[in-house]
Every structure is written in structure tokens, then in C-alpha cells.
GROMACS .gro file of C-alpha atoms in nm:
model
  446
    1MET     CA    1   0.457  -5.357  -2.879
    2GLU     CA    2   0.556  -5.629  -3.117
    3ARG     CA    3   0.532  -5.974  -2.962
    4GLY     CA    4   0.776  -6.278  -3.027
    5SER     CA    5   0.729  -6.656  -2.993
    6PHE     CA    6   0.476  -6.778  -2.733
    7GLY     CA    7   0.340  -6.401  -2.700
    8PHE     CA    8   0.621  -6.253  -2.523
    9SER     CA    9   0.731  -5.912  -2.530
   10THR     CA   10   1.021  -5.786  -2.800
   11SER     CA   11   0.998  -5.411  -2.735
   12ARG     CA   12   1.325  -5.409  -2.478
   13PRO     CA   13   1.653  -5.615  -2.466
   14ARG     CA   14   1.610  -5.963  -2.310
   15SER     CA   15   1.834  -6.192  -2.121
   16ASN     CA   16   2.030  -6.488  -2.260
   17PHE     CA   17   1.783  -6.718  -2.104
   18ALA     CA   18   1.447  -6.761  -2.264
   19LEU     CA   19   1.113  -6.765  -2.069
   20SER     CA   20   0.945  -6.962  -2.314
   21PRO     CA   21   1.004  -7.358  -2.309
   22PRO     CA   22   1.150  -7.528  -2.609
   23SER     CA   23   0.885  -7.679  -2.866
   24PRO     CA   24   0.758  -8.014  -2.822
   25GLN     CA   25   0.799  -8.267  -3.080
   26PRO     CA   26   0.488  -8.268  -3.319
   27THR     CA   27   0.230  -8.531  -3.249
   28ARG     CA   28  -0.073  -8.662  -3.389
   29THR     CA   29  -0.372  -8.708  -3.157
   30VAL     CA   30  -0.717  -8.739  -3.180
   31ALA     CA   31  -0.789  -8.377  -3.040
   32ALA     CA   32  -0.538  -8.235  -3.256
   33ASP     CA   33  -0.705  -8.387  -3.580
   34MET     CA   34  -1.067  -8.290  -3.471
   35ALA     CA   35  -0.911  -7.962  -3.417
   36GLN     CA   36  -0.748  -7.927  -3.719
   37GLU     CA   37  -1.068  -7.961  -3.937
   38ASN     CA   38  -1.287  -7.747  -3.643
   39SER     CA   39  -1.565  -7.991  -3.726
   40ALA     CA   40  -1.809  -8.172  -3.510
   41PHE     CA   41  -1.786  -8.530  -3.474
   42SER     CA   42  -2.112  -8.707  -3.597
   43PRO     CA   43  -2.075  -9.047  -3.689
   44GLY     CA   44  -2.248  -9.157  -4.019
   45PRO     CA   45  -2.417  -9.477  -4.157
   46GLU     CA   46  -2.099  -9.607  -4.278
   47GLU     CA   47  -1.759  -9.584  -4.134
   48PRO     CA   48  -1.414  -9.693  -4.188
   49PRO     CA   49  -1.277 -10.026  -4.073
   50GLY     CA   50  -1.205 -10.019  -3.707
   51GLY     CA   51  -1.470  -9.798  -3.585
   52LEU     CA   52  -1.306  -9.478  -3.637
   53PRO     CA   53  -1.547  -9.184  -3.732
   54ARG     CA   54  -1.500  -9.035  -4.120
   55ALA     CA   55  -1.391  -8.706  -3.929
   56LEU     CA   56  -1.063  -8.867  -3.813
   57THR     CA   57  -0.968  -9.032  -4.152
   58ALA     CA   58  -1.100  -8.754  -4.408
   59ARG     CA   59  -1.023  -8.405  -4.425
   60ALA     CA   60  -1.382  -8.233  -4.387
   61GLU     CA   61  -1.507  -7.965  -4.613
   62PRO     CA   62  -1.461  -7.631  -4.460
   63ARG     CA   63  -1.791  -7.478  -4.294
   64GLU     CA   64  -1.855  -7.123  -4.163
   65PRO     CA   65  -1.909  -7.098  -3.784
   66PRO     CA   66  -2.250  -7.131  -3.671
   67GLU     CA   67  -2.422  -6.786  -3.632
   68ARG     CA   68  -2.566  -6.736  -3.263
   69GLN     CA   69  -2.956  -6.715  -3.244
   70PRO     CA   70  -3.062  -6.393  -3.085
   71ARG     CA   71  -3.186  -6.468  -2.763
   72ARG     CA   72  -3.351  -6.244  -2.488
   73GLY     CA   73  -3.155  -6.052  -2.241
   74ARG     CA   74  -3.092  -6.267  -1.936
   75GLN     CA   75  -3.088  -6.109  -1.599
   76ARG     CA   76  -2.748  -6.151  -1.417
   77TYR     CA   77  -2.751  -6.330  -1.043
   78VAL     CA   78  -2.404  -6.145  -1.036
   79GLU     CA   79  -2.291  -5.857  -1.207
   80LYS     CA   80  -1.949  -5.804  -1.350
   81ASP     CA   81  -1.851  -5.595  -1.070
   82GLY     CA   82  -1.937  -5.861  -0.826
   83LYS     CA   83  -2.249  -5.691  -0.687
   84CYS     CA   84  -2.516  -5.971  -0.622
   85ASN     CA   85  -2.832  -5.851  -0.809
   86VAL     CA   86  -3.092  -5.966  -0.545
   87GLN     CA   87  -3.312  -5.749  -0.321
   88GLN     CA   88  -3.504  -5.862  -0.013
   89GLY     CA   89  -3.860  -5.780  -0.011
   90ASN     CA   90  -4.173  -5.851   0.187
   91VAL     CA   91  -3.918  -5.874   0.495
   92ARG     CA   92  -4.170  -5.878   0.802
   93GLU     CA   93  -3.929  -5.960   1.077
   94THR     CA   94  -3.763  -5.629   1.057
   95TYR     CA   95  -3.672  -5.639   1.429
   96ARG     CA   96  -3.358  -5.882   1.333
   97TYR     CA   97  -3.197  -5.565   1.186
   98LEU     CA   98  -3.211  -5.375   1.512
   99THR     CA   99  -3.094  -5.698   1.730
  100ASP     CA  100  -2.764  -5.685   1.487
  101ILE     CA  101  -2.748  -5.294   1.488
  102PHE     CA  102  -2.360  -5.293   1.447
  103THR     CA  103  -2.355  -5.470   1.141
  104THR     CA  104  -2.691  -5.265   1.038
  105LEU     CA  105  -2.469  -4.964   1.055
  106VAL     CA  106  -2.160  -5.086   0.895
  107ASP     CA  107  -2.355  -5.198   0.598
  108LEU     CA  108  -2.554  -4.864   0.559
  109GLN     CA  109  -2.434  -4.634   0.252
  110TRP     CA  110  -2.178  -4.347   0.324
  111ARG     CA  111  -2.409  -4.083   0.356
  112LEU     CA  112  -2.661  -4.261   0.596
  113SER     CA  113  -2.354  -4.349   0.815
  114LEU     CA  114  -2.232  -4.017   0.854
  115LEU     CA  115  -2.570  -3.880   0.875
  116PHE     CA  116  -2.621  -4.138   1.164
  117PHE     CA  117  -2.299  -4.062   1.311
  118VAL     CA  118  -2.372  -3.669   1.344
  119LEU     CA  119  -2.735  -3.743   1.479
  120ALA     CA  120  -2.566  -3.987   1.740
  121TYR     CA  121  -2.361  -3.712   1.905
  122ALA     CA  122  -2.606  -3.404   1.821
  123LEU     CA  123  -2.917  -3.581   1.975
  124THR     CA  124  -2.701  -3.722   2.282
  125TRP     CA  125  -2.591  -3.352   2.381
  126LEU     CA  126  -2.919  -3.228   2.334
  127PHE     CA  127  -3.056  -3.467   2.573
  128PHE     CA  128  -2.827  -3.433   2.838
  129GLY     CA  129  -2.817  -3.042   2.777
  130ALA     CA  130  -3.194  -3.022   2.853
  131ILE     CA  131  -3.174  -3.221   3.157
  132TRP     CA  132  -2.886  -2.995   3.261
  133TRP     CA  133  -3.137  -2.709   3.209
  134LEU     CA  134  -3.414  -2.861   3.353
  135ILE     CA  135  -3.216  -2.907   3.694
  136ALA     CA  136  -3.105  -2.547   3.694
  137TYR     CA  137  -3.463  -2.438   3.630
  138GLY     CA  138  -3.609  -2.661   3.881
  139ARG     CA  139  -3.353  -2.560   4.164
  140GLY     CA  140  -3.413  -2.184   4.097
  141ASP     CA  141  -3.059  -2.126   3.967
  142LEU     CA  142  -3.193  -1.932   3.667
  143GLU     CA  143  -3.371  -1.694   3.905
  144HIS     CA  144  -3.051  -1.614   4.109
  145LEU     CA  145  -2.823  -1.521   3.848
  146GLU     CA  146  -2.726  -1.190   3.997
  147ASP     CA  147  -2.749  -1.320   4.348
  148THR     CA  148  -2.356  -1.379   4.465
  149THR     CA  149  -2.469  -1.579   4.783
  150TRP     CA  150  -2.670  -1.824   4.560
  151THR     CA  151  -2.475  -2.160   4.524
  152PRO     CA  152  -2.614  -2.308   4.164
  153CYS     CA  153  -2.570  -2.662   4.034
  154VAL     CA  154  -2.351  -2.542   3.771
  155ASN     CA  155  -2.159  -2.206   3.783
  156ASN     CA  156  -2.202  -1.963   3.472
  157LEU     CA  157  -2.527  -2.151   3.361
  158ASN     CA  158  -2.771  -1.907   3.266
  159GLY     CA  159  -3.000  -2.056   2.994
  160PHE     CA  160  -3.058  -2.342   2.730
  161VAL     CA  161  -2.734  -2.264   2.515
  162ALA     CA  162  -2.523  -2.251   2.824
  163ALA     CA  163  -2.651  -2.597   2.927
  164PHE     CA  164  -2.604  -2.723   2.581
  165LEU     CA  165  -2.268  -2.623   2.595
  166PHE     CA  166  -2.182  -2.770   2.918
  167SER     CA  167  -2.324  -3.082   2.800
  168ILE     CA  168  -2.057  -3.109   2.525
  169GLU     CA  169  -1.770  -3.002   2.742
  170THR     CA  170  -1.897  -3.295   2.973
  171GLU     CA  171  -1.917  -3.561   2.720
  172THR     CA  172  -1.595  -3.490   2.520
  173THR     CA  173  -1.427  -3.403   2.820
  174ILE     CA  174  -1.294  -3.042   2.669
  175GLY     CA  175  -1.314  -2.863   3.036
  176TYR     CA  176  -1.310  -2.520   2.949
  177GLY     CA  177  -1.319  -2.425   3.319
  178HIS     CA  178  -1.580  -2.146   3.301
  179ARG     CA  179  -1.879  -2.358   3.379
  180VAL     CA  180  -1.833  -2.604   3.635
  181ILE     CA  181  -2.043  -2.849   3.866
  182THR     CA  182  -2.037  -2.746   4.249
  183ASP     CA  183  -2.060  -2.993   4.533
  184GLN     CA  184  -2.407  -2.869   4.643
  185CYS     CA  185  -2.589  -3.049   4.368
  186PRO     CA  186  -2.622  -3.438   4.431
  187GLU     CA  187  -2.853  -3.484   4.140
  188GLY     CA  188  -2.614  -3.294   3.902
  189ILE     CA  189  -2.322  -3.523   4.016
  190ALA     CA  190  -2.518  -3.831   3.933
  191LEU     CA  191  -2.647  -3.677   3.597
  192LEU     CA  192  -2.220  -3.629   3.542
  193LEU     CA  193  -2.155  -3.981   3.612
  194LEU     CA  194  -2.439  -4.110   3.390
  195GLN     CA  195  -2.335  -3.876   3.085
  196ALA     CA  196  -1.960  -3.962   3.130
  197ILE     CA  197  -2.038  -4.336   3.090
  198LEU     CA  198  -2.311  -4.303   2.848
  199GLY     CA  199  -2.088  -4.066   2.631
  200SER     CA  200  -1.797  -4.328   2.626
  201MET     CA  201  -2.024  -4.612   2.540
  202VAL     CA  202  -2.182  -4.380   2.209
  203ASN     CA  203  -1.834  -4.280   2.124
  204ALA     CA  204  -1.680  -4.630   2.137
  205PHE     CA  205  -1.979  -4.749   1.954
  206MET     CA  206  -1.969  -4.466   1.677
  207VAL     CA  207  -1.597  -4.487   1.631
  208GLY     CA  208  -1.605  -4.871   1.611
  209CYS     CA  209  -1.851  -4.875   1.354
  210MET     CA  210  -1.699  -4.589   1.129
  211PHE     CA  211  -1.353  -4.776   1.186
  212VAL     CA  212  -1.475  -5.106   1.055
  213LYS     CA  213  -1.643  -4.932   0.776
  214ILE     CA  214  -1.343  -4.749   0.647
  215SER     CA  215  -1.118  -5.081   0.696
  216GLN     CA  216  -1.349  -5.286   0.516
  217PRO     CA  217  -1.169  -5.466   0.218
  218ASN     CA  218  -1.432  -5.398  -0.043
  219LYS     CA  219  -1.207  -5.155  -0.198
  220ARG     CA  220  -0.931  -5.373  -0.230
  221ALA     CA  221  -1.160  -5.624  -0.406
  222ALA     CA  222  -1.156  -5.365  -0.715
  223THR     CA  223  -0.784  -5.412  -0.791
  224LEU     CA  224  -0.868  -5.784  -0.838
  225VAL     CA  225  -0.972  -5.812  -1.209
  226PHE     CA  226  -1.148  -6.097  -1.425
  227SER     CA  227  -1.113  -6.131  -1.794
  228SER     CA  228  -1.439  -6.015  -1.973
  229HIS     CA  229  -1.494  -6.348  -2.147
  230ALA     CA  230  -1.436  -6.694  -2.073
  231VAL     CA  231  -1.282  -6.934  -2.348
  232VAL     CA  232  -1.346  -7.250  -2.431
  233SER     CA  233  -1.022  -7.456  -2.610
  234LEU     CA  234  -0.805  -7.778  -2.599
  235ARG     CA  235  -0.572  -7.838  -2.357
  236ASP     CA  236  -0.342  -8.146  -2.351
  237GLY     CA  237  -0.588  -8.272  -2.590
  238ARG     CA  238  -0.902  -8.198  -2.383
  239LEU     CA  239  -1.150  -7.940  -2.376
  240CYS     CA  240  -1.121  -7.687  -2.107
  241LEU     CA  241  -1.321  -7.386  -1.996
  242MET     CA  242  -1.103  -7.120  -1.898
  243PHE     CA  243  -1.101  -6.754  -1.735
  244ARG     CA  244  -0.824  -6.508  -1.624
  245VAL     CA  245  -0.773  -6.342  -1.293
  246GLY     CA  246  -0.519  -6.073  -1.212
  247ASP     CA  247  -0.414  -5.840  -0.932
  248LEU     CA  248  -0.332  -5.479  -1.035
  249ARG     CA  249  -0.170  -5.410  -0.663
  250SER     CA  250   0.192  -5.489  -0.553
  251SER     CA  251   0.060  -5.593  -0.218
  252HIS     CA  252  -0.031  -5.954  -0.270
  253ILE     CA  253  -0.363  -6.161  -0.169
  254VAL     CA  254  -0.236  -6.426   0.089
  255GLU     CA  255  -0.418  -6.782   0.051
  256ALA     CA  256  -0.605  -6.692  -0.240
  257SER     CA  257  -0.811  -6.955  -0.366
  258ILE     CA  258  -1.080  -6.945  -0.655
  259ARG     CA  259  -1.427  -7.110  -0.681
  260ALA     CA  260  -1.664  -7.125  -0.972
  261LYS     CA  261  -2.047  -7.182  -0.984
  262LEU     CA  262  -2.275  -7.279  -1.249
  263ILE     CA  263  -2.625  -7.118  -1.211
  264ARG     CA  264  -2.871  -7.213  -1.458
  265SER     CA  265  -3.285  -7.345  -1.440
  266ARG     CA  266  -3.340  -7.692  -1.341
  267GLN     CA  267  -3.633  -7.926  -1.313
  268THR     CA  268  -3.625  -8.245  -1.086
  269LEU     CA  269  -3.803  -8.602  -1.164
  270GLU     CA  270  -4.067  -8.515  -0.952
  271GLY     CA  271  -4.147  -8.181  -1.157
  272GLU     CA  272  -4.033  -7.950  -0.918
  273PHE     CA  273  -3.867  -7.642  -1.103
  274ILE     CA  274  -3.547  -7.486  -0.953
  275PRO     CA  275  -3.511  -7.130  -1.128
  276LEU     CA  276  -3.128  -7.064  -0.962
  277HIS     CA  277  -2.982  -7.406  -0.956
  278GLN     CA  278  -2.606  -7.387  -0.819
  279THR     CA  279  -2.351  -7.659  -0.922
  280ASP     CA  280  -1.999  -7.668  -0.834
  281LEU     CA  281  -1.747  -7.649  -1.135
  282SER     CA  282  -1.396  -7.814  -1.068
  283VAL     CA  283  -1.125  -7.572  -1.100
  284GLY     CA  284  -0.878  -7.805  -0.896
  285PHE     CA  285  -1.005  -7.845  -0.610
  286ASP     CA  286  -0.887  -8.217  -0.568
  287THR     CA  287  -0.543  -8.128  -0.695
  288GLY     CA  288  -0.497  -7.794  -0.506
  289ASP     CA  289  -0.488  -7.608  -0.829
  290ASP     CA  290  -0.767  -7.379  -0.668
  291ARG     CA  291  -0.512  -7.231  -0.426
  292LEU     CA  292  -0.324  -6.951  -0.641
  293PHE     CA  293  -0.005  -6.769  -0.581
  294LEU     CA  294  -0.151  -6.447  -0.755
  295VAL     CA  295   0.151  -6.267  -0.839
  296SER     CA  296   0.089  -6.253  -1.209
  297PRO     CA  297  -0.212  -6.296  -1.391
  298LEU     CA  298  -0.300  -6.652  -1.392
  299VAL     CA  299  -0.565  -6.866  -1.635
  300ILE     CA  300  -0.812  -7.105  -1.437
  301SER     CA  301  -0.897  -7.383  -1.601
  302HIS     CA  302  -1.229  -7.622  -1.575
  303GLU     CA  303  -1.170  -7.929  -1.740
  304ILE     CA  304  -1.463  -8.059  -1.923
  305ASP     CA  305  -1.467  -8.445  -1.815
  306ALA     CA  306  -1.746  -8.708  -1.707
  307SER     CA  307  -1.826  -8.515  -1.404
  308SER     CA  308  -1.854  -8.174  -1.570
  309PRO     CA  309  -2.179  -8.023  -1.622
  310PHE     CA  310  -2.082  -7.936  -1.975
  311TRP     CA  311  -1.998  -8.338  -2.055
  312GLU     CA  312  -2.236  -8.344  -2.338
  313ALA     CA  313  -2.240  -7.974  -2.440
  314SER     CA  314  -2.089  -7.928  -2.792
  315ARG     CA  315  -2.016  -7.595  -2.965
  316ARG     CA  316  -2.430  -7.514  -3.063
  317ALA     CA  317  -2.570  -7.697  -2.764
  318LEU     CA  318  -2.363  -7.438  -2.574
  319GLU     CA  319  -2.475  -7.145  -2.794
  320ARG     CA  320  -2.856  -7.247  -2.733
  321ASP     CA  321  -2.804  -7.312  -2.358
  322ASP     CA  322  -2.904  -7.045  -2.093
  323PHE     CA  323  -2.664  -7.020  -1.792
  324GLU     CA  324  -2.419  -6.784  -1.569
  325ILE     CA  325  -2.085  -6.912  -1.445
  326VAL     CA  326  -1.988  -6.714  -1.124
  327VAL     CA  327  -1.631  -6.699  -1.040
  328ILE     CA  328  -1.526  -6.622  -0.706
  329LEU     CA  329  -1.184  -6.505  -0.566
  330GLU     CA  330  -1.096  -6.488  -0.200
  331GLY     CA  331  -0.796  -6.428   0.029
  332MET     CA  332  -0.648  -6.253   0.308
  333VAL     CA  333  -0.538  -5.881   0.242
  334GLU     CA  334  -0.151  -5.879   0.328
  335ALA     CA  335  -0.172  -5.544   0.441
  336THR     CA  336  -0.434  -5.556   0.698
  337GLY     CA  337  -0.481  -5.949   0.737
  338MET     CA  338  -0.872  -5.912   0.669
  339THR     CA  339  -1.043  -6.153   0.447
  340CYS     CA  340  -1.127  -6.026   0.092
  341GLN     CA  341  -1.364  -6.119  -0.168
  342ALA     CA  342  -1.422  -6.042  -0.523
  343ARG     CA  343  -1.677  -6.189  -0.760
  344SER     CA  344  -1.762  -6.176  -1.127
  345SER     CA  345  -1.992  -6.366  -1.379
  346TYR     CA  346  -1.995  -6.495  -1.750
  347LEU     CA  347  -2.311  -6.551  -1.939
  348VAL     CA  348  -2.360  -6.775  -2.240
  349ASP     CA  349  -2.288  -6.500  -2.476
  350GLU     CA  350  -1.958  -6.412  -2.306
  351VAL     CA  351  -1.800  -6.781  -2.374
  352LEU     CA  352  -1.623  -6.793  -2.650
  353TRP     CA  353  -1.542  -7.133  -2.815
  354GLY     CA  354  -1.247  -7.226  -3.007
  355HIS     CA  355  -1.037  -6.917  -2.834
  356ARG     CA  356  -0.722  -6.862  -2.612
  357PHE     CA  357  -0.580  -6.589  -2.411
  358MET     CA  358  -0.325  -6.361  -2.522
  359SER     CA  359  -0.003  -6.386  -2.325
  360VAL     CA  360   0.053  -6.075  -2.103
  361LEU     CA  361   0.401  -6.177  -1.935
  362SER     CA  362   0.757  -6.085  -2.080
  363LEU     CA  363   1.090  -6.114  -1.999
  364GLU     CA  364   1.239  -5.795  -1.932
  365ASP     CA  365   1.586  -5.729  -1.831
  366GLY     CA  366   1.611  -5.845  -1.522
  367PHE     CA  367   1.236  -5.864  -1.409
  368TYR     CA  368   0.910  -5.983  -1.538
  369GLU     CA  369   0.652  -5.737  -1.656
  370VAL     CA  370   0.275  -5.803  -1.713
  371ASP     CA  371   0.119  -5.606  -2.008
  372TYR     CA  372  -0.256  -5.562  -1.875
  373ALA     CA  373  -0.318  -5.392  -2.214
  374SER     CA  374  -0.370  -5.735  -2.364
  375PHE     CA  375  -0.561  -5.888  -2.017
  376HIS     CA  376  -0.917  -5.937  -2.200
  377GLU     CA  377  -0.785  -6.024  -2.542
  378THR     CA  378  -0.827  -6.352  -2.717
  379PHE     CA  379  -0.756  -6.515  -3.056
  380GLU     CA  380  -0.884  -6.795  -3.231
  381VAL     CA  381  -0.755  -7.158  -3.205
  382PRO     CA  382  -0.830  -7.496  -3.399
  383THR     CA  383  -1.087  -7.644  -3.160
  384PRO     CA  384  -1.340  -7.921  -3.243
  385SER     CA  385  -1.687  -7.825  -3.219
  386CYS     CA  386  -1.834  -8.147  -3.088
  387SER     CA  387  -1.883  -8.229  -2.730
  388ALA     CA  388  -1.617  -8.350  -2.488
  389ARG     CA  389  -1.801  -8.686  -2.439
  390GLU     CA  390  -1.804  -8.738  -2.842
  391LEU     CA  391  -1.404  -8.634  -2.855
  392ALA     CA  392  -1.333  -8.897  -2.544
  393GLU     CA  393  -1.549  -9.161  -2.759
  394ALA     CA  394  -1.352  -9.079  -3.083
  395ALA     CA  395  -1.035  -9.144  -2.872
  396ALA     CA  396  -1.124  -9.446  -2.724
  397ARG     CA  397  -1.216  -9.620  -3.086
  398LEU     CA  398  -0.855  -9.491  -3.240
  399ASP     CA  399  -0.707  -9.647  -2.927
  400ALA     CA  400  -0.924  -9.996  -2.940
  401HIS     CA  401  -0.843  -9.983  -3.353
  402LEU     CA  402  -0.426  -9.937  -3.294
  403TYR     CA  403  -0.445 -10.213  -3.015
  404TRP     CA  404  -0.623 -10.465  -3.260
  405SER     CA  405  -0.401 -10.350  -3.567
  406ILE     CA  406  -0.073 -10.324  -3.437
  407PRO     CA  407  -0.046 -10.686  -3.330
  408SER     CA  408  -0.212 -10.824  -3.659
  409ARG     CA  409   0.054 -10.632  -3.871
  410LEU     CA  410   0.338 -10.779  -3.672
  411ASP     CA  411   0.175 -11.141  -3.756
  412GLU     CA  412   0.197 -11.057  -4.096
  413LYS     CA  413   0.536 -10.967  -4.076
  414VAL     CA  414   0.695 -11.229  -3.895
  415GLU     CA  415   0.488 -11.487  -4.128
  416GLU     CA  416   0.671 -11.322  -4.437
  417GLU     CA  417   0.987 -11.324  -4.269
  418GLY     CA  418   0.959 -11.714  -4.167
  419ALA     CA  419   0.850 -11.795  -4.531
  420GLY     CA  420   1.148 -11.616  -4.697
  421GLU     CA  421   1.445 -11.710  -4.458
  422GLY     CA  422   1.380 -12.071  -4.356
  423PRO     CA  423   1.156 -12.370  -4.259
  424ASP     CA  424   0.895 -12.350  -3.954
  425TRP     CA  425   0.931 -12.535  -3.608
  426GLY     CA  426   0.832 -12.851  -3.757
  427ASN     CA  427   1.137 -12.845  -4.023
  428GLY     CA  428   1.383 -12.747  -3.752
  429GLY     CA  429   1.350 -12.380  -3.776
  430ASP     CA  430   1.448 -12.123  -3.485
  431LYS     CA  431   1.255 -11.822  -3.630
  432GLU     CA  432   0.991 -11.659  -3.421
  433LYS     CA  433   0.645 -11.697  -3.555
  434ASN     CA  434   0.339 -11.507  -3.456
  435GLY     CA  435   0.513 -11.342  -3.159
  436ARG     CA  436   0.620 -11.681  -2.985
  437LEU     CA  437   0.930 -11.845  -2.910
  438PRO     CA  438   1.026 -12.187  -3.080
  439PRO     CA  439   1.020 -12.509  -2.875
  440PRO     CA  440   1.329 -12.618  -2.682
  441GLU     CA  441   1.580 -12.794  -2.878
  442SER     CA  442   1.523 -13.128  -2.701
  443GLU     CA  443   1.129 -13.150  -2.777
  444SER     CA  444   1.219 -13.062  -3.148
  445LYS     CA  445   1.469 -13.346  -3.191
  446VAL     CA  446   1.233 -13.590  -2.999
   0.00000   0.00000   0.00000
């Protein structure tokens, strides 16, 4: 599939109107200059007038991208499929799991859940079957099987197997009619009521557990995908950390929201070492950009500003760092209304500096098409290797230089025009000088 401008597909005929916006007028910015050179800002001992760094005024020599130093494998806190890589050990208060037995059963693996489901019914039937057999044995019903004048507790109950079958018929309300309780057995009537009540409770509990386990939205999260890499590049002249999310199903996630956490070691001023310190990465909480309309794949952006933990991180510093970025996408499943959460993570080696995501959206004949074959693909773009702080300082110095240089050049131009065309104010001239209006006519005459 060939791609046209802005990365949109050209394999099929398009409509007359284009999806891509008109190309803006080219402008020169500090970020564009530094991105074009792709070199880190490092002010040398000699700088040009106005405080401008040499990287903004002269073309830097081309340098090869720095090679990443080999690093030891970092243990993930969250796997790429969203599984949290944490195990609970030395838990002595295991009784807490029994106090929340329903959640414990729901959280069990499927093979254990099915085993518990079968055992719950089988043991209940065996338990009450044994009691029915003991009642028949204690009353002497098993000794008067051939006596037609004897009234047993349960008709046609001639052994343990028959008592077990009668227990199943009673609890499941099958009622074949061959074995039936008589009115001459008060203890049997009490046991029948007890088994009917307890059987209904066991049935409701186990069926409820299985229903909740089947309807869990964990599998729905499997169709929410994250890009395999995160990228760092310029957006509107500012460095941004970006990753992409998408939904493979036609049914949408309602009230979808996105969060990002930076996890790395930290040592406090008092010397306390925090091995897995969590820091929020802003992905648009203040502006509402964290609430997503996830119909097509979206690129989530974290602007590296003064409040970002990557504010002073350059390309080389980022490659030497050791951290993990955990992203969390959650919302309600449109079909069931249950809350769904999908997670993924990015290590340092999975953050690509100077890359941008390939476009996956194309305008076809009457609809938009998403090409998930290019969902994880990126391409290199000119990006400065300096930190966001150095980039902002360079832009501030450039603004300061322009602020002072433009008025001085206007003054020089006005002075040249005044000297060539007429006298100054003292000689009756009416020209502007140095950006000021001439004095009123009455004052000049006096």
C-alpha cells in the first residue's frame, strides 16, 4: 500500500475533499533550527552577541547518533500485556482471604474454579446422602425392605447409592417420583427443609461466582492495544513524550481515560531509598485531553515542561537513565457497562528519541480506514538532542535578543531618514525621530 501526503493511503479512489489540512506557511523557530541541526545545545565560552548559542547561528558539523551503552536487564514492574509482576510473599494473615471468599473464588484460575465448583456440589450431595442413609439405617428401614406393612422414612431407599440419588433429586428438585419421603418421618422432613435451603444457597453462590468470572472484562482489555515503543519528538516547538493507543473492536469504550506513571528509584534528602517511586506524568489532566474518544487510534502526548520529571533530561541523559513508564487506559465496556482497565509499560530501551509515529488513518470512499499494520511503526524526524530546559532557555535568549535589536534598528532607520529629508525639530522639521512624535506646533513656534 503506497502512502500519499501526511501518511494517508492512496490505494483506493478518494473523495474530492482531503482529510489532511493545508500545509502551513514555513516559519523559523528555535526548535526548528535546533532540530535541523540535531545537535545538543551547549553554550561555549564564546557566544555571539545577544546571548545566542552558537548552535543557533552556525551550522553544526554532522555527528553520528550516540550509541547506547549496554545495560543490565531491568525487571519490569508491569509487563507489556498489563500483568503486574508482583507476588505476595510471607502473608501470615491468610484468614483475610477467607473473609472475602467470594472475591477469592473469582480470582482463582479457571481450572481451580471449575474444580471448586464440582467439589461444592458433589460434597454437598454426598454429605446429605450420608445423612439420609443414617436416618434409614437408624429407623430400621433397611431391615424391613420386604415388609409391606412397614412405613419407611423414604420409599424405595435400599442402600447408600439410593440415598445419594435421593439427595441429588432433593437438592436439584429433579423429582423422578420413584423415591419419595413419607409423612411418618419428622426427622426426614426437617432434613428435607434444611437441604432445600442450603442447596439453594450453594447453588446461588457457585452460579454467581461463575457468572462474575465469565463476565469479567479482562478479555475486553486484550483488544485495547498500545504501541510497542514510545517516542520523543517536537510538537509545536516543544519536546513531547508520546505513545499510541487503539481499540480493535467496533464496540467502543465509554468514558475512556488515560494515565501515565513514571517508576524509578529515588533517594530522599534524609537518605531514605525508595526503590519503586511513582510519579505522575501529565497527559492532559488539566486540559481534559486525558479523556479520550477512542474510535480510532490516538497518540497520547506528555509535554516535557518545567513540571515534568524529564525537564532536564537530554538524549544522552535519557539513555543512561533507568526507569519504567506505566500507562493505564480504563473505561466502561459499551456492551456490558462494566469497568475495564488495560495496562502496558515502556522501559528506557523502548523510548525512541527523534521518532514519530506513522499515520494509520486514511480517507476512503465514504469512510475512514485504520491500517493497524502500521500501528507500531515509527520514522525518524529532526529533533534536538538537548533537554527541554536548554531548548526553552535558548528560545528565551533569542526572544530577548530580538526584543532589543528591533527597536535599535528602527532608531537607526529613523535617524537616517531625518538626516536625508529635512531638519530636526529644532529647525522646524516635522519628522518622527527615535520613535517619538514632534512637539506641538505652538511649542515649536515659541
